[in-house]
Short mmCIF file of C-alpha atoms in Angstrom, two decimals:
data_model
loop_
_atom_site.label_atom_id
_atom_site.label_comp_id
_atom_site.label_asym_id
_atom_site.label_seq_id
_atom_site.Cartn_x
_atom_site.Cartn_y
_atom_site.Cartn_z
CA UNK A 19 1.82 -11.38 38.11
CA UNK A 20 5.38 -11.18 36.79
CA UNK A 21 4.55 -13.74 34.13
CA UNK A 22 1.51 -11.68 33.08
CA UNK A 23 3.67 -8.64 32.27
CA UNK A 24 6.52 -10.65 30.79
CA UNK A 25 7.36 -9.49 27.27
CA UNK A 26 7.22 -13.11 26.06
CA UNK A 27 3.72 -13.59 27.40
CA UNK A 28 1.28 -14.20 24.47
CA UNK A 29 -1.10 -11.55 25.78
CA UNK A 30 1.65 -8.94 26.05
CA UNK A 31 2.95 -9.84 22.60
CA UNK A 32 -0.53 -9.45 21.16
CA UNK A 33 -1.00 -6.08 22.86
CA UNK A 34 2.41 -4.95 21.65
CA UNK A 35 1.51 -5.99 18.09
CA UNK A 36 -1.81 -4.14 18.33
CA UNK A 37 -0.02 -1.04 19.57
CA UNK A 38 2.44 -1.19 16.67
CA UNK A 39 -0.44 -1.56 14.19
CA UNK A 40 -2.19 1.48 15.68
CA UNK A 41 0.98 3.56 15.78
CA UNK A 42 1.82 2.67 12.18
CA UNK A 43 -1.71 3.56 11.10
CA UNK A 44 -1.48 6.96 12.79
CA UNK A 45 1.85 7.72 11.14
CA UNK A 46 0.51 6.75 7.74
CA UNK A 47 -2.64 8.86 8.03
CA UNK A 48 -0.71 11.89 9.27
CA UNK A 49 1.93 11.65 6.55
CA UNK A 50 -0.77 11.30 3.88
CA UNK A 51 -2.40 14.61 4.80
CA UNK A 52 -0.30 16.77 2.43
CA UNK A 53 -1.56 14.55 -0.46
CA UNK A 54 1.75 14.83 -2.37
CA UNK A 55 3.35 12.61 0.27
CA UNK A 56 0.93 9.70 -0.20
CA UNK A 57 3.47 7.86 -2.36
CA UNK A 58 6.40 7.83 0.05
CA UNK A 59 4.02 7.30 3.00
CA UNK A 60 2.54 4.21 1.35
CA UNK A 61 6.03 2.93 0.58
CA UNK A 62 7.03 3.41 4.21
CA UNK A 63 3.79 1.74 5.37
CA UNK A 64 4.56 -1.43 3.46
CA UNK A 65 8.24 -1.46 4.43
CA UNK A 66 7.44 -1.02 8.12
CA UNK A 67 4.71 -3.65 8.02
CA UNK A 68 7.25 -6.14 6.69
CA UNK A 69 10.15 -5.29 8.95
CA UNK A 70 8.39 -4.48 12.24
CA UNK A 71 4.98 -6.13 12.18
CA UNK A 72 5.95 -9.31 10.33
CA UNK A 73 9.60 -9.82 11.22
CA UNK A 74 9.65 -7.96 14.55
CA UNK A 75 12.85 -6.11 13.72
CA UNK A 76 13.34 -2.44 14.59
CA UNK A 77 10.79 0.12 15.72
CA UNK A 78 7.78 1.57 13.93
CA UNK A 79 8.83 5.22 13.93
CA UNK A 80 12.47 4.60 13.06
CA UNK A 81 11.69 2.28 10.14
CA UNK A 82 8.79 4.35 8.83
CA UNK A 83 10.69 7.65 8.92
CA UNK A 84 13.85 6.10 7.50
CA UNK A 85 12.01 4.60 4.51
CA UNK A 86 9.93 7.75 4.04
CA UNK A 87 13.05 9.91 3.69
CA UNK A 88 14.94 7.36 1.62
CA UNK A 89 12.17 6.85 -0.95
CA UNK A 90 10.63 10.32 -0.84
CA UNK A 91 11.72 11.48 -4.30
CA UNK A 92 10.54 8.49 -6.34
CA UNK A 93 7.60 7.87 -4.03
CA UNK A 94 6.34 11.42 -4.52
CA UNK A 95 6.79 11.25 -8.29
CA UNK A 96 4.85 8.00 -8.54
CA UNK A 97 2.21 9.11 -6.04
CA UNK A 98 1.51 12.38 -7.82
CA UNK A 99 1.48 10.63 -11.19
CA UNK A 100 -1.12 8.08 -10.10
CA UNK A 101 -3.21 10.75 -8.39
CA UNK A 102 -3.33 12.84 -11.56
CA UNK A 103 -4.16 9.77 -13.63
CA UNK A 104 -7.06 8.87 -11.35
CA UNK A 105 -8.40 12.43 -11.30
CA UNK A 106 -8.21 12.69 -15.09
CA UNK A 107 -9.85 9.32 -15.74
CA UNK A 108 -12.65 9.84 -13.21
CA UNK A 109 -13.33 13.31 -14.59
CA UNK A 110 -13.52 11.94 -18.13
CA UNK A 111 -15.78 9.08 -17.03
CA UNK A 112 -18.19 11.47 -15.38
CA UNK A 113 -18.10 13.76 -18.40
CA UNK A 114 -18.84 11.10 -21.01
CA UNK A 115 -21.28 9.39 -18.66
CA UNK A 116 -23.41 12.51 -18.43
CA UNK A 117 -23.49 13.05 -22.20
CA UNK A 118 -26.00 11.78 -24.72
CA UNK A 119 -23.57 11.01 -27.54
CA UNK A 120 -23.64 7.56 -29.13
CA UNK A 121 -19.95 6.95 -28.48
CA UNK A 122 -20.15 7.98 -24.82
CA UNK A 123 -20.66 4.40 -23.68
CA UNK A 124 -17.61 3.18 -25.57
CA UNK A 125 -15.41 5.91 -24.12
CA UNK A 126 -16.72 5.18 -20.65
CA UNK A 127 -15.79 1.53 -21.09
CA UNK A 128 -12.30 2.46 -22.29
CA UNK A 129 -11.74 4.79 -19.35
CA UNK A 130 -13.03 2.16 -16.93
CA UNK A 131 -10.67 -0.44 -18.38
CA UNK A 132 -7.76 2.00 -18.05
CA UNK A 133 -8.76 2.66 -14.45
CA UNK A 134 -8.74 -1.05 -13.65
CA UNK A 135 -5.33 -1.55 -15.29
CA UNK A 136 -3.86 1.41 -13.40
CA UNK A 137 -5.24 0.07 -10.12
CA UNK A 138 -3.75 -3.37 -10.79
CA UNK A 139 -0.37 -1.77 -11.44
CA UNK A 140 -0.73 0.40 -8.36
CA UNK A 141 -1.06 -2.74 -6.23
CA UNK A 142 2.63 -3.43 -6.79
CA UNK A 143 4.28 -0.05 -7.34
CA UNK A 144 4.99 1.02 -3.77
CA UNK A 145 5.86 -2.44 -2.42
CA UNK A 146 8.38 -2.75 -5.28
CA UNK A 147 9.77 0.70 -4.49
CA UNK A 148 10.22 -0.31 -0.85
CA UNK A 149 12.17 -3.45 -1.75
CA UNK A 150 14.03 -2.84 -5.01
CA UNK A 151 16.40 -0.02 -5.98
CA UNK A 152 14.75 0.88 -9.29
CA UNK A 153 13.82 4.13 -11.02
CA UNK A 154 10.13 5.02 -11.56
CA UNK A 155 10.06 3.87 -15.20
CA UNK A 156 11.43 0.42 -14.39
CA UNK A 157 9.14 0.16 -11.35
CA UNK A 158 6.09 0.80 -13.54
CA UNK A 159 7.18 -1.76 -16.13
CA UNK A 160 7.89 -4.38 -13.50
CA UNK A 161 4.61 -3.64 -11.70
CA UNK A 162 2.67 -4.09 -14.93
CA UNK A 163 4.48 -7.34 -15.71
CA UNK A 164 3.96 -8.73 -12.21
CA UNK A 165 0.29 -7.67 -12.17
CA UNK A 166 -0.34 -9.70 -15.32
CA UNK A 167 2.05 -12.57 -14.56
CA UNK A 168 0.56 -13.13 -11.10
CA UNK A 169 -3.01 -12.12 -11.84
CA UNK A 170 -4.65 -14.39 -9.21
CA UNK A 171 -2.59 -12.63 -6.55
CA UNK A 172 -3.46 -9.29 -8.11
CA UNK A 173 -7.13 -10.10 -7.51
CA UNK A 174 -6.35 -10.87 -3.87
CA UNK A 175 -4.57 -7.54 -3.49
CA UNK A 176 -7.48 -5.71 -5.09
CA UNK A 177 -9.87 -7.34 -2.62
CA UNK A 178 -7.70 -6.32 0.34
CA UNK A 179 -7.51 -2.73 -0.91
CA UNK A 180 -11.26 -2.66 -1.55
CA UNK A 181 -12.05 -3.96 1.94
CA UNK A 182 -9.69 -1.39 3.48
CA UNK A 183 -11.34 1.41 1.48
CA UNK A 184 -14.86 0.27 2.43
CA UNK A 185 -14.04 -0.02 6.14
CA UNK A 186 -12.38 3.41 6.10
CA UNK A 187 -15.36 4.93 4.29
CA UNK A 188 -17.86 3.56 6.78
CA UNK A 189 -15.61 4.53 9.68
CA UNK A 190 -15.91 8.14 8.55
CA UNK A 191 -19.59 8.00 7.61
CA UNK A 192 -20.68 6.23 10.81
CA UNK A 193 -18.41 8.32 13.00
CA UNK A 194 -16.22 5.46 14.20
CA UNK A 195 -12.73 6.89 13.65
CA UNK A 196 -11.20 4.27 15.94
CA UNK A 197 -11.33 1.88 12.97
CA UNK A 198 -8.91 4.11 11.12
CA UNK A 199 -6.31 3.27 13.77
CA UNK A 200 -6.21 -0.36 12.68
CA UNK A 201 -7.09 -0.35 8.97
CA UNK A 202 -3.81 0.92 7.39
CA UNK A 203 -1.52 -1.07 9.67
CA UNK A 204 -3.68 -4.18 9.83
CA UNK A 205 -4.40 -4.33 6.10
CA UNK A 206 -0.77 -3.66 5.20
CA UNK A 207 0.28 -6.56 7.40
CA UNK A 208 -2.26 -8.79 5.66
CA UNK A 209 -1.16 -7.40 2.29
CA UNK A 210 2.43 -8.49 2.86
CA UNK A 211 1.50 -12.17 3.13
CA UNK A 212 0.86 -12.59 -0.58
CA UNK A 213 2.97 -9.68 -1.80
CA UNK A 214 6.19 -10.95 -0.26
CA UNK A 215 5.68 -14.34 -1.88
CA UNK A 216 5.76 -12.58 -5.25
CA UNK A 217 8.45 -9.98 -4.62
CA UNK A 218 10.95 -12.58 -3.42
CA UNK A 219 10.98 -13.93 -6.97
CA UNK A 220 12.32 -10.60 -8.26
CA UNK A 221 14.54 -9.63 -5.34
CA UNK A 222 18.33 -10.14 -5.51
CA UNK A 223 19.28 -13.21 -3.50
CA UNK A 224 21.78 -11.36 -1.32
CA UNK A 225 19.32 -8.60 -0.38
CA UNK A 226 17.63 -9.02 2.97
CA UNK A 227 15.22 -6.63 4.64
#
């Protein structure tokens, strides 16, 4: 019985990991509610997934809250900027898509291409913010460069984000909110596998998370 409840027992370690994933997911969802905090919340989600879920260092709340406060300014700026860009592009796509003008299809294609590029850049923005001390402008330039330079990995990240979005959507539609307790934390942990491989190439050698 003592061995069953031992912290080093594989079952207990798995349950502890599952609890951390659920707790991280709850924190992320709650901190995203104000909308303007999505940026710093996403930054903290990635940072905590790396430090606590992957490397088993620290505690979920302490690491999440610490990163959230530390990166709030730039995270909010980037988050609001991307939100406005998405809203504007989607609005324009719906507008030109409902029109009968001959150039509507061309504009729709341009807006769609811009949306794809922005999403590719977005894949890297908040992970970079969580790991590198850069200002928003340099983060965007580096994110664009990395998205193009490591395009196969960008496709992997897009798939992970798409799967997370689809699961979350069906969790709401089908009334299975329990899935929302594992999607942010679980997907962020999966996301770090390929993302860290890339970011280590651009991280100062002496810096360690």
